[in-house]
Amino acid sequence: MDPRRVRALNPVGLKSGPVVYWMSRDQRADDNWALLFSQEQALKQSAPLLVVFCLVPDFLNATLRQYSFMIHGLRGVEQRLRQQRIPFYLITGEPRRAIPEFVNHYRAGLLITDFDPLRLKRQWQAALADRLNISFLEVDAHNIVPAWVASTKAEYGAYTLRPKLLRALPGFLTDFPPLTEHSIAPPEDRAEIDWPQVLSKLPIDRQVQEVTWLKPGAPAAHQVWEDFLQHRLSDYDRNRNDPNRGGQSNLSPYLHFGQISAQRLALETEARAPEGRSKAAFLEELIVRRELADNFCLYNPHYDAVAGFPDWAQKTLMAHQDDPREYLYSLEEFETGQTHDDLWNAAQQEMVNTGKMHGYLRMYWAKKILEWTESVDQALKIAIYLNDKYELDGRDPNGYTGIAWSLGGVHDRAWPERPIFGKIRYMSYNGCKTKFDVKSYISKQLAA
Ligand code: FAD
Ligand code: FO1
């Protein structure tokens, strides 16, 4: 593995003892650089390798819908690791306490975790970096080009990050070595995990129902991928912006929970997809747009606030904050899809019912919240709240960035000035009608 994929989170040197991989963002056994690196370190010292996941009950407003998808996936990770004689531990509670306890109990000599630009995760890591007296390393197992290698600063847009990614890609878009059987036994046998209990005991919001149309876990992720690669990728460019054509891959929940590797998808797309606009468009989204989102969250501390918008956008929105609003809706009216706009209501319904609103409509959906609320600050809060409560792929850098793009011109340019939006790109109902059959999309949601 390229050493640039690893960063030290504290200055402590290597000590002997078991190697612990604290799995968080990249919840998979295969194609996981953080796990592969952990195994490499353990084998070098003939030490045991332990994988631990710290389950927190209040992760950014997640509900039963997301916890169920995640925990079913983790159960599969445990089974896959057991095949390679690597023990998987599930601990619950506040990581800043639970992880040191775990590390001390097993007298670990090294702690490794996977990279995540979200504020909460960086707070966890910073607190642990101070407390631990063993080496604590971070591996970017989510991006193909590690975020800190791709760029050392917040990029203006895809057009400034893309050349940097394309230059670095040949060195990083490589195949993965296999996860091998770990012959050094762990210090003690660990207790069996009572998986049904894990989910039923969690004190979480159970109003938002689990989804049934998409099966969680790595095997299901690879089936969805194979189906997309064989039957739908070739029409991706034509279909991806039409909510009636099911042109998207439906991989974002799997990518969000790390149940499948973006690098694996890119390798297979390169090797197996026919040349053309669809292949290029899919790789652009999968590599450039996704890594741009991590870049935004890593280098912009206000990624979920108006303060994170570019200056020109903040200025233009302030200049229009007192413009009259023809419609104003409360959180409740948005959440229950009670606006005057049947397309917006249908998109809201798709998100609530399926946990995955179509990508094109997410832009329209967010922009209309800006148009129908008192202030951009309130609009941002409502968009993030609803997105993270109902989307399976919510609570993700892609989401904070997608919302900031929609409301605050992040990674976008200025457009002709208009009421409320100022120079922020505008989207209209009629504009959607030129893109796809709005009526048929609405009737499909009503029938669902
Ligand atoms: P596909 O079109 O099949 O794309 C494949 C993969 O490429 C996606 O899984 C994703 O990882 C990446 N990708 C595609 N479009 C984007 C994009 N615009 N930005 C970054 N990566 C992209 N994505 C999330 O993962 N979680 C969210 O919470 C989320 N919220 C969004 C909110 C708004 C307001 C907007 C405008 C976009 C949001 N997106 C979010 C980005 C995008 O809409 C979704 O990633 C995409 O619709 C997921 O469906 P898919 O995997 O079938 O997409
Ligand atoms: N990561 C954890 O390490 N522990 C958790 O209990 C946890 C819960 C969780 C629930 C919903 C969700 O969408 C994400 C969750 N994550 C959790 C984080 C996730 O693994 C990703 O790292 C980030 O959300 C994406 O950056």
Coordinates of C-alpha atoms and ligand atoms in Angstrom, one line a residue:
M1 CA 0.0 0.0 0.0
D2 CA 1.2 3.5 -0.9
P3 CA 2.6 5.0 2.4
R4 CA 1.0 8.3 1.6
R5 CA -2.4 6.7 2.4
V6 CA -1.5 6.7 6.1
R7 CA -1.2 9.6 8.5
A8 CA -0.1 9.6 12.1
L9 CA -2.6 11.1 14.5
N10 CA -0.1 11.3 17.4
P11 CA 3.7 11.3 17.7
V12 CA 3.9 8.1 19.8
G13 CA 6.2 5.3 18.5
L14 CA 5.3 1.7 17.7
K15 CA 5.0 -0.6 20.7
S16 CA 4.7 -4.4 20.8
G17 CA 1.3 -6.0 21.3
P18 CA -1.9 -6.7 19.3
V19 CA -2.8 -4.4 16.4
V20 CA -6.3 -2.9 16.7
Y21 CA -8.2 -1.6 13.6
W22 CA -11.0 0.7 14.8
M23 CA -13.5 0.3 11.9
S24 CA -15.9 3.2 11.4
R25 CA -16.4 4.6 7.9
D26 CA -15.2 1.6 5.8
Q27 CA -17.4 -1.2 7.1
R28 CA -16.1 -4.1 4.9
A29 CA -13.6 -6.9 5.2
D30 CA -12.5 -6.9 1.5
D31 CA -10.9 -4.1 -0.5
N32 CA -10.3 -2.1 2.7
W33 CA -6.9 -0.4 2.9
A34 CA -7.2 0.3 6.6
L35 CA -7.7 -3.4 7.4
L36 CA -5.0 -4.5 4.9
F37 CA -2.5 -2.1 6.5
S38 CA -3.5 -3.2 10.0
Q39 CA -2.9 -6.8 9.0
E40 CA 0.5 -5.9 7.4
Q41 CA 1.6 -4.3 10.7
A42 CA 0.4 -7.2 12.8
L43 CA 2.2 -9.8 10.6
K44 CA 5.4 -7.7 10.8
Q45 CA 5.4 -8.1 14.6
S46 CA 3.8 -11.6 14.6
A47 CA 1.0 -10.0 16.6
P48 CA -2.7 -10.7 16.8
L49 CA -5.1 -8.5 14.7
L50 CA -8.3 -7.3 16.3
V51 CA -11.1 -5.3 14.5
V52 CA -13.4 -3.2 16.7
F53 CA -16.5 -1.2 15.8
C54 CA -17.8 1.3 18.4
L55 CA -21.6 1.7 18.1
V56 CA -22.9 5.0 19.2
P57 CA -26.7 5.4 19.6
D58 CA -26.9 9.1 18.6
F59 CA -24.9 9.5 15.4
L60 CA -26.1 12.7 13.8
N61 CA -29.9 12.0 14.1
A62 CA -29.7 8.6 12.5
T63 CA -32.8 6.5 12.9
L64 CA -33.9 2.8 12.7
R65 CA -33.7 3.0 8.9
Q66 CA -29.9 3.7 8.9
Y67 CA -28.9 1.7 12.0
S68 CA -30.7 -1.4 10.6
F69 CA -28.9 -1.1 7.3
M70 CA -25.6 -0.6 9.0
I71 CA -25.9 -3.3 11.6
H72 CA -27.0 -5.9 9.1
G73 CA -23.9 -5.0 7.1
L74 CA -21.7 -5.3 10.2
R75 CA -23.0 -8.8 10.9
G76 CA -21.7 -9.8 7.5
V77 CA -18.3 -8.2 8.2
E78 CA -18.0 -10.3 11.3
Q79 CA -18.8 -13.5 9.4
R80 CA -16.3 -12.6 6.6
L81 CA -13.5 -11.8 9.1
R82 CA -14.2 -15.0 11.0
Q83 CA -13.3 -16.9 7.8
Q84 CA -9.9 -15.3 8.0
R85 CA -9.6 -16.0 11.7
I86 CA -9.8 -12.3 12.5
P87 CA -11.9 -11.5 15.5
F88 CA -14.5 -8.7 15.2
Y89 CA -15.6 -6.9 18.4
L90 CA -18.7 -4.7 18.8
I91 CA -18.5 -2.2 21.7
T92 CA -21.1 0.5 22.4
G93 CA -20.8 4.0 23.9
E94 CA -18.8 7.1 23.6
P95 CA -15.7 6.2 21.6
R96 CA -13.5 8.6 23.6
R97 CA -14.0 6.3 26.6
A98 CA -14.9 3.0 25.0
I99 CA -11.9 2.8 22.6
P100 CA -9.2 3.5 25.2
E101 CA -10.8 0.9 27.5
F102 CA -10.7 -1.7 24.6
V103 CA -7.1 -0.8 23.7
N104 CA -5.9 -1.0 27.3
H105 CA -7.8 -4.3 28.0
Y106 CA -6.1 -6.0 25.1
R107 CA -2.7 -4.3 25.8
A108 CA -2.7 -3.2 22.1
G109 CA 0.6 -1.8 20.7
L110 CA -0.9 0.1 17.8
L111 CA -4.4 1.6 16.9
I112 CA -5.4 2.2 13.3
T113 CA -8.7 3.8 12.1
D114 CA -10.2 4.8 8.8
F115 CA -10.3 8.4 7.5
D116 CA -13.5 10.5 7.8
P117 CA -13.6 14.3 7.3
L118 CA -16.8 14.8 9.4
R119 CA -16.4 17.0 12.4
L120 CA -17.7 14.5 14.9
K121 CA -15.2 11.9 13.7
R122 CA -12.3 14.3 13.9
Q123 CA -13.3 15.3 17.4
W124 CA -13.3 11.6 18.4
Q125 CA -9.8 11.2 16.8
A126 CA -8.4 14.4 18.3
A127 CA -9.5 13.4 21.8
L128 CA -8.0 9.9 21.5
A129 CA -4.8 11.2 19.9
D130 CA -4.2 13.1 23.2
R131 CA -5.2 10.3 25.5
L132 CA -3.6 7.2 24.0
N133 CA 0.0 6.2 24.9
I134 CA 0.3 4.0 21.8
S135 CA 0.7 5.0 18.1
F136 CA -2.6 6.1 16.5
L137 CA -2.7 6.1 12.7
E138 CA -5.4 7.0 10.1
V139 CA -5.7 5.4 6.7
D140 CA -7.9 6.9 3.9
A141 CA -9.7 3.7 2.9
H142 CA -12.6 5.7 1.3
N143 CA -11.0 7.7 -1.4
I144 CA -9.0 6.4 -4.3
V145 CA -6.5 9.3 -4.0
P146 CA -6.2 10.0 -0.3
A147 CA -7.9 13.4 0.5
W148 CA -4.7 14.9 1.8
V149 CA -2.7 13.8 -1.2
A150 CA -5.3 15.0 -3.7
S151 CA -5.1 18.5 -2.3
T152 CA -3.9 20.4 0.7
K153 CA -6.7 23.0 0.6
A154 CA -10.4 23.6 -0.1
E155 CA -10.8 23.4 -3.9
Y156 CA -13.0 26.0 -5.8
G157 CA -14.7 23.3 -7.8
A158 CA -14.5 20.1 -9.7
Y159 CA -12.5 21.9 -12.4
T160 CA -9.6 22.7 -10.0
L161 CA -9.6 19.3 -8.2
R162 CA -10.0 17.1 -11.3
P163 CA -6.5 17.7 -12.8
K164 CA -4.9 17.0 -9.4
L165 CA -6.9 13.8 -9.1
L166 CA -6.2 12.6 -12.7
R167 CA -2.4 13.2 -12.2
A168 CA -2.4 11.2 -8.9
L169 CA -4.8 8.5 -10.0
P170 CA -2.3 6.1 -11.8
G171 CA -0.4 5.7 -8.5
F172 CA -3.5 5.0 -6.5
L173 CA -6.0 3.3 -8.7
T174 CA -4.3 -0.1 -8.2
D175 CA -5.7 -3.5 -7.4
F176 CA -6.1 -4.7 -3.8
P177 CA -4.1 -7.6 -2.3
P178 CA -6.3 -10.2 -0.7
L179 CA -7.1 -10.3 3.0
T180 CA -5.2 -13.3 4.2
E181 CA -5.9 -15.8 7.1
H182 CA -4.4 -14.4 10.3
S183 CA -2.7 -17.3 12.0
I184 CA -1.7 -15.4 15.2
A185 CA -4.6 -16.1 17.6
P186 CA -6.2 -13.2 19.6
P187 CA -5.3 -13.0 23.3
E188 CA -8.6 -14.5 24.4
D189 CA -11.9 -15.8 22.9
R190 CA -14.5 -13.0 22.7
A191 CA -18.2 -13.3 23.6
E192 CA -20.6 -14.1 20.8
I193 CA -22.5 -11.0 19.5
D194 CA -26.3 -11.2 20.0
W195 CA -27.0 -9.4 16.7
P196 CA -30.8 -9.1 17.0
Q197 CA -30.4 -7.6 20.5
V198 CA -27.8 -5.1 19.2
L199 CA -30.5 -3.4 17.1
S200 CA -33.5 -3.9 19.4
K201 CA -31.7 -2.4 22.4
L202 CA -30.5 0.8 20.7
P203 CA -32.3 3.9 22.1
I204 CA -33.0 5.4 18.6
D205 CA -35.8 7.0 16.7
R206 CA -37.9 4.1 15.3
Q207 CA -40.4 6.2 13.4
V208 CA -38.4 6.1 10.2
Q209 CA -39.0 2.6 8.9
E210 CA -36.3 0.3 7.5
V211 CA -36.2 0.0 3.7
T212 CA -36.9 -3.3 2.1
W213 CA -36.2 -2.6 -1.6
L214 CA -32.4 -2.5 -1.0
K215 CA -30.6 -5.3 0.9
P216 CA -27.8 -4.2 3.3
G217 CA -24.3 -5.7 3.3
A218 CA -21.3 -6.3 1.0
P219 CA -22.8 -9.3 -0.9
A220 CA -25.9 -7.3 -1.8
A221 CA -23.8 -4.3 -2.7
H222 CA -21.8 -6.4 -5.2
Q223 CA -25.1 -7.8 -6.7
V224 CA -26.5 -4.3 -7.2
W225 CA -23.1 -3.3 -8.7
E226 CA -23.0 -6.3 -11.1
D227 CA -26.6 -5.6 -12.3
F228 CA -25.8 -1.9 -12.9
L229 CA -22.5 -2.6 -14.6
Q230 CA -24.1 -5.2 -17.0
H231 CA -27.5 -3.7 -17.7
R232 CA -27.6 0.1 -16.9
L233 CA -24.2 1.7 -16.9
S234 CA -24.1 1.9 -20.7
D235 CA -27.2 4.2 -20.6
Y236 CA -26.1 6.1 -17.5
D237 CA -25.3 9.4 -19.3
R238 CA -28.8 9.4 -20.9
N239 CA -30.8 8.2 -18.0
R240 CA -29.1 9.4 -14.8
N241 CA -31.0 12.8 -14.7
D242 CA -34.4 11.3 -15.4
P243 CA -36.1 10.1 -12.2
N244 CA -38.5 8.0 -14.3
R245 CA -35.7 5.9 -15.8
G246 CA -34.0 4.4 -12.8
G247 CA -30.7 5.3 -14.4
Q248 CA -28.7 5.7 -11.2
S249 CA -26.6 2.9 -9.7
N250 CA -28.3 2.9 -6.2
L251 CA -24.8 2.4 -4.7
S252 CA -24.7 5.4 -2.4
P253 CA -26.0 3.7 0.7
Y254 CA -23.4 1.0 0.3
L255 CA -20.7 3.6 -0.4
H256 CA -21.8 5.7 2.5
F257 CA -21.5 2.8 5.0
G258 CA -18.3 1.6 3.3
Q259 CA -20.0 -1.7 2.4
I260 CA -18.4 -1.6 -1.0
S261 CA -15.1 0.1 -2.1
A262 CA -15.3 3.0 -4.6
Q263 CA -11.8 1.9 -5.8
R264 CA -13.2 -1.5 -6.6
L265 CA -16.0 0.1 -8.6
A266 CA -13.5 2.3 -10.5
L267 CA -11.2 -0.6 -11.3
E268 CA -14.1 -2.7 -12.6
T269 CA -15.6 0.2 -14.6
E270 CA -12.2 0.9 -16.2
A271 CA -11.8 -2.8 -17.1
R272 CA -15.3 -3.8 -18.0
A273 CA -17.4 -0.8 -19.1
P274 CA -17.6 0.0 -22.8
E275 CA -15.8 3.3 -23.7
G276 CA -18.1 6.3 -24.0
R277 CA -19.9 9.1 -22.3
S278 CA -21.6 6.9 -19.8
K279 CA -18.4 5.4 -18.5
A280 CA -16.8 8.9 -18.3
A281 CA -19.8 10.4 -16.6
F282 CA -20.0 7.6 -14.0
L283 CA -16.3 7.8 -13.2
E284 CA -16.6 11.6 -12.9
E285 CA -19.3 11.3 -10.2
L286 CA -17.7 8.3 -8.5
I287 CA -14.2 9.8 -8.3
V288 CA -14.2 13.6 -8.9
R289 CA -17.6 14.6 -7.3
R290 CA -17.2 12.2 -4.4
E291 CA -13.6 13.2 -3.6
L292 CA -14.6 16.9 -4.0
A293 CA -17.1 16.4 -1.2
D294 CA -14.5 14.9 1.1
N295 CA -12.2 17.8 0.2
F296 CA -14.9 20.3 1.1
C297 CA -15.7 18.7 4.5
L298 CA -12.0 18.2 5.3
Y299 CA -10.8 21.7 4.6
N300 CA -13.9 23.7 5.3
P301 CA -14.8 23.7 9.0
H302 CA -18.2 25.2 8.3
Y303 CA -19.3 22.6 5.8
D304 CA -22.8 22.5 7.3
A305 CA -23.3 26.3 7.8
V306 CA -23.8 29.4 5.8
A307 CA -20.3 30.5 6.9
G308 CA -19.0 27.7 4.7
F309 CA -20.4 29.3 1.5
P310 CA -18.1 31.3 -0.7
D311 CA -18.0 35.1 0.0
W312 CA -19.8 36.0 -3.2
A313 CA -22.6 33.6 -2.3
Q314 CA -23.0 34.9 1.3
K315 CA -23.1 38.4 0.0
T316 CA -25.7 37.9 -2.7
L317 CA -27.9 35.9 -0.3
M318 CA -27.7 38.6 2.3
A319 CA -28.5 41.2 -0.3
H320 CA -31.7 39.4 -1.0
Q321 CA -32.7 38.1 2.4
D322 CA -35.5 40.6 2.8
D323 CA -37.0 39.9 -0.7
P324 CA -40.7 39.0 -0.3
R325 CA -41.4 35.2 -0.2
E326 CA -44.5 34.2 -2.2
Y327 CA -44.6 31.0 -0.1
L328 CA -43.4 30.2 3.4
Y329 CA -43.5 26.7 4.9
S330 CA -42.7 25.3 8.3
L331 CA -40.5 22.2 8.9
E332 CA -43.6 20.2 9.5
E333 CA -45.2 21.3 6.2
F334 CA -41.9 20.4 4.4
E335 CA -41.5 17.1 6.2
T336 CA -45.1 16.0 5.4
G337 CA -44.9 17.3 1.8
Q338 CA -47.7 19.8 2.2
T339 CA -46.3 22.6 -0.2
H340 CA -48.2 24.0 -3.2
D341 CA -45.7 22.2 -5.5
D342 CA -46.7 18.7 -6.4
L343 CA -43.3 17.8 -7.8
W344 CA -41.5 18.9 -4.6
N345 CA -44.0 17.0 -2.5
A346 CA -43.5 13.8 -4.6
A347 CA -39.7 14.1 -4.2
Q348 CA -40.2 14.5 -0.4
Q349 CA -42.4 11.4 -0.5
E350 CA -39.9 9.4 -2.4
M351 CA -37.2 10.2 0.2
V352 CA -39.5 9.4 3.2
N353 CA -40.8 6.2 1.6
T354 CA -37.7 4.8 0.0
G355 CA -34.8 6.5 1.8
K356 CA -33.3 7.5 -1.5
M357 CA -34.5 10.6 -3.4
H358 CA -33.4 10.7 -7.1
G359 CA -30.1 12.7 -7.5
Y360 CA -31.6 15.2 -9.9
L361 CA -34.5 16.0 -7.7
R362 CA -32.3 16.5 -4.7
M363 CA -31.0 19.7 -6.3
Y364 CA -34.5 21.0 -7.0
W365 CA -35.7 19.9 -3.6
A366 CA -33.0 21.8 -1.7
K367 CA -33.3 24.9 -3.8
K368 CA -37.0 25.2 -3.2
I369 CA -36.5 25.0 0.5
L370 CA -34.3 28.2 0.1
E371 CA -37.1 29.8 -1.9
W372 CA -39.9 29.0 0.7
T373 CA -38.2 29.9 4.0
E374 CA -37.4 33.1 5.8
S375 CA -33.6 32.8 5.6
V376 CA -30.9 30.7 4.1
D377 CA -29.8 29.7 7.6
Q378 CA -33.2 28.2 8.3
A379 CA -33.3 26.6 4.8
L380 CA -29.9 25.0 5.4
K381 CA -31.0 23.6 8.8
I382 CA -34.2 22.1 7.4
A383 CA -32.5 20.6 4.3
I384 CA -29.8 18.9 6.4
Y385 CA -32.3 17.8 9.1
L386 CA -34.6 16.1 6.5
N387 CA -31.8 14.7 4.4
D388 CA -30.0 13.1 7.3
K389 CA -33.2 11.8 8.9
Y390 CA -34.6 10.0 5.9
E391 CA -31.8 9.4 3.3
L392 CA -30.1 6.0 3.7
D393 CA -27.0 7.7 2.4
G394 CA -27.4 10.8 4.7
R395 CA -24.9 12.1 7.3
D396 CA -22.3 11.9 4.5
P397 CA -19.8 14.5 3.1
N398 CA -21.7 14.1 -0.2
G399 CA -24.8 15.4 1.5
Y400 CA -23.4 18.4 3.2
T401 CA -21.6 19.3 0.0
G402 CA -24.7 18.7 -2.2
I403 CA -26.8 20.9 0.1
A404 CA -24.1 23.6 0.2
W405 CA -23.9 23.5 -3.6
S406 CA -27.7 23.9 -3.9
L407 CA -28.2 26.7 -1.4
G408 CA -24.8 28.4 -1.3
G409 CA -23.1 28.1 -4.7
V410 CA -20.3 25.9 -3.3
H411 CA -18.3 24.5 -6.2
D412 CA -20.7 26.4 -8.5
R413 CA -20.4 29.8 -10.2
A414 CA -22.5 33.0 -10.1
W415 CA -25.7 33.1 -12.2
P416 CA -27.8 36.0 -13.4
E417 CA -29.3 37.8 -10.4
R418 CA -32.9 37.2 -9.3
P419 CA -35.1 37.6 -6.2
I420 CA -34.3 35.6 -3.1
F421 CA -31.6 33.5 -4.9
G422 CA -29.4 36.5 -5.9
K423 CA -26.7 34.9 -8.1
I424 CA -27.2 31.4 -6.8
R425 CA -28.2 29.0 -9.6
Y426 CA -32.0 28.7 -9.8
M427 CA -34.1 25.7 -10.8
S428 CA -37.7 25.8 -11.8
Y429 CA -40.7 23.4 -12.2
N430 CA -40.8 24.2 -15.9
G431 CA -37.1 23.5 -16.1
C432 CA -37.7 20.0 -14.7
K433 CA -40.5 19.5 -17.3
T434 CA -38.0 20.0 -20.1
K435 CA -35.8 17.3 -18.5
F436 CA -38.3 14.5 -17.7
D437 CA -42.0 13.6 -17.5
V438 CA -42.9 15.3 -14.3
K439 CA -46.5 14.1 -14.2
S440 CA -45.4 10.5 -14.5
Y441 CA -42.9 10.8 -11.7
I442 CA -45.6 12.4 -9.5
S443 CA -48.2 9.7 -10.2
K444 CA -45.6 7.0 -9.4
Q445 CA -44.9 8.5 -6.0
L446 CA -48.6 8.9 -5.3
A447 CA -49.2 5.3 -6.2
A448 CA -46.3 4.1 -4.0
Ligands
FAD1 P1 -25.1 7.5 -9.1 O1 -25.5 8.6 -10.0 O2 -25.2 6.1 -9.5 O3 -23.6 7.9 -8.6 C1 -22.6 6.9 -8.2 C2 -21.9 7.4 -7.0 O4 -21.2 8.6 -7.4 C3 -22.8 7.9 -5.8 O5 -23.1 6.8 -5.0 C4 -21.9 8.9 -5.1 O6 -21.0 8.3 -4.3 C5 -21.2 9.6 -6.3 N1 -22.0 10.8 -6.6 C6 -22.9 10.9 -7.6 N2 -23.4 12.1 -7.6 C7 -22.7 12.8 -6.7 C8 -22.7 14.2 -6.2 N3 -23.5 15.1 -6.8 N4 -21.8 14.5 -5.2 C9 -21.0 13.6 -4.7 N5 -21.0 12.3 -5.1 C10 -21.8 11.9 -6.1 N6 -25.1 11.9 -1.8 C11 -24.9 11.0 -0.7 O7 -24.1 10.0 -0.8 N7 -25.5 11.3 0.5 C12 -26.3 12.4 0.7 O8 -26.9 12.6 1.8 C13 -26.6 13.2 -0.4 N8 -27.4 14.3 -0.3 C14 -27.5 15.2 -1.4 C15 -28.3 16.3 -1.2 C16 -28.4 17.3 -2.2 C17 -29.2 18.5 -2.0 C18 -27.7 17.0 -3.5 C19 -27.8 18.0 -4.6 C20 -27.0 15.9 -3.7 C21 -26.8 15.0 -2.6 N9 -26.0 13.8 -2.7 C22 -25.9 12.9 -1.7 C23 -25.3 13.5 -4.0 C24 -26.0 12.6 -5.0 O9 -27.3 13.1 -5.2 C25 -26.1 11.2 -4.5 O10 -24.8 10.7 -4.2 C26 -26.7 10.2 -5.6 O11 -28.0 10.6 -5.9 C27 -26.7 8.8 -5.0 O12 -27.4 7.9 -5.8 P2 -26.6 6.8 -6.7 O13 -25.5 6.2 -5.9 O14 -27.6 5.9 -7.3 O15 -25.9 7.8 -7.7
FO1_2 N1 -19.8 5.3 12.7 C1 -19.3 4.7 13.9 O1 -18.1 4.5 14.0 N2 -20.2 4.2 14.8 C2 -21.5 4.3 14.7 O2 -22.3 3.9 15.6 C3 -22.1 4.9 13.5 C4 -23.4 5.1 13.3 C5 -23.9 5.6 12.1 C6 -25.3 5.7 11.8 C7 -25.7 6.2 10.7 C8 -24.8 6.7 9.7 O3 -25.2 7.2 8.5 C9 -23.4 6.6 9.9 C10 -23.0 6.1 11.1 N3 -21.6 6.0 11.4 C11 -21.1 5.4 12.5 C12 -20.6 6.7 10.6 C13 -20.5 6.1 9.2 O4 -19.8 4.9 9.4 C14 -19.6 7.1 8.3 O5 -18.3 7.1 8.8 C15 -20.0 8.5 8.2 O6 -21.4 8.7 8.4 C16 -19.7 9.0 6.8 O7 -18.7 9.9 6.8

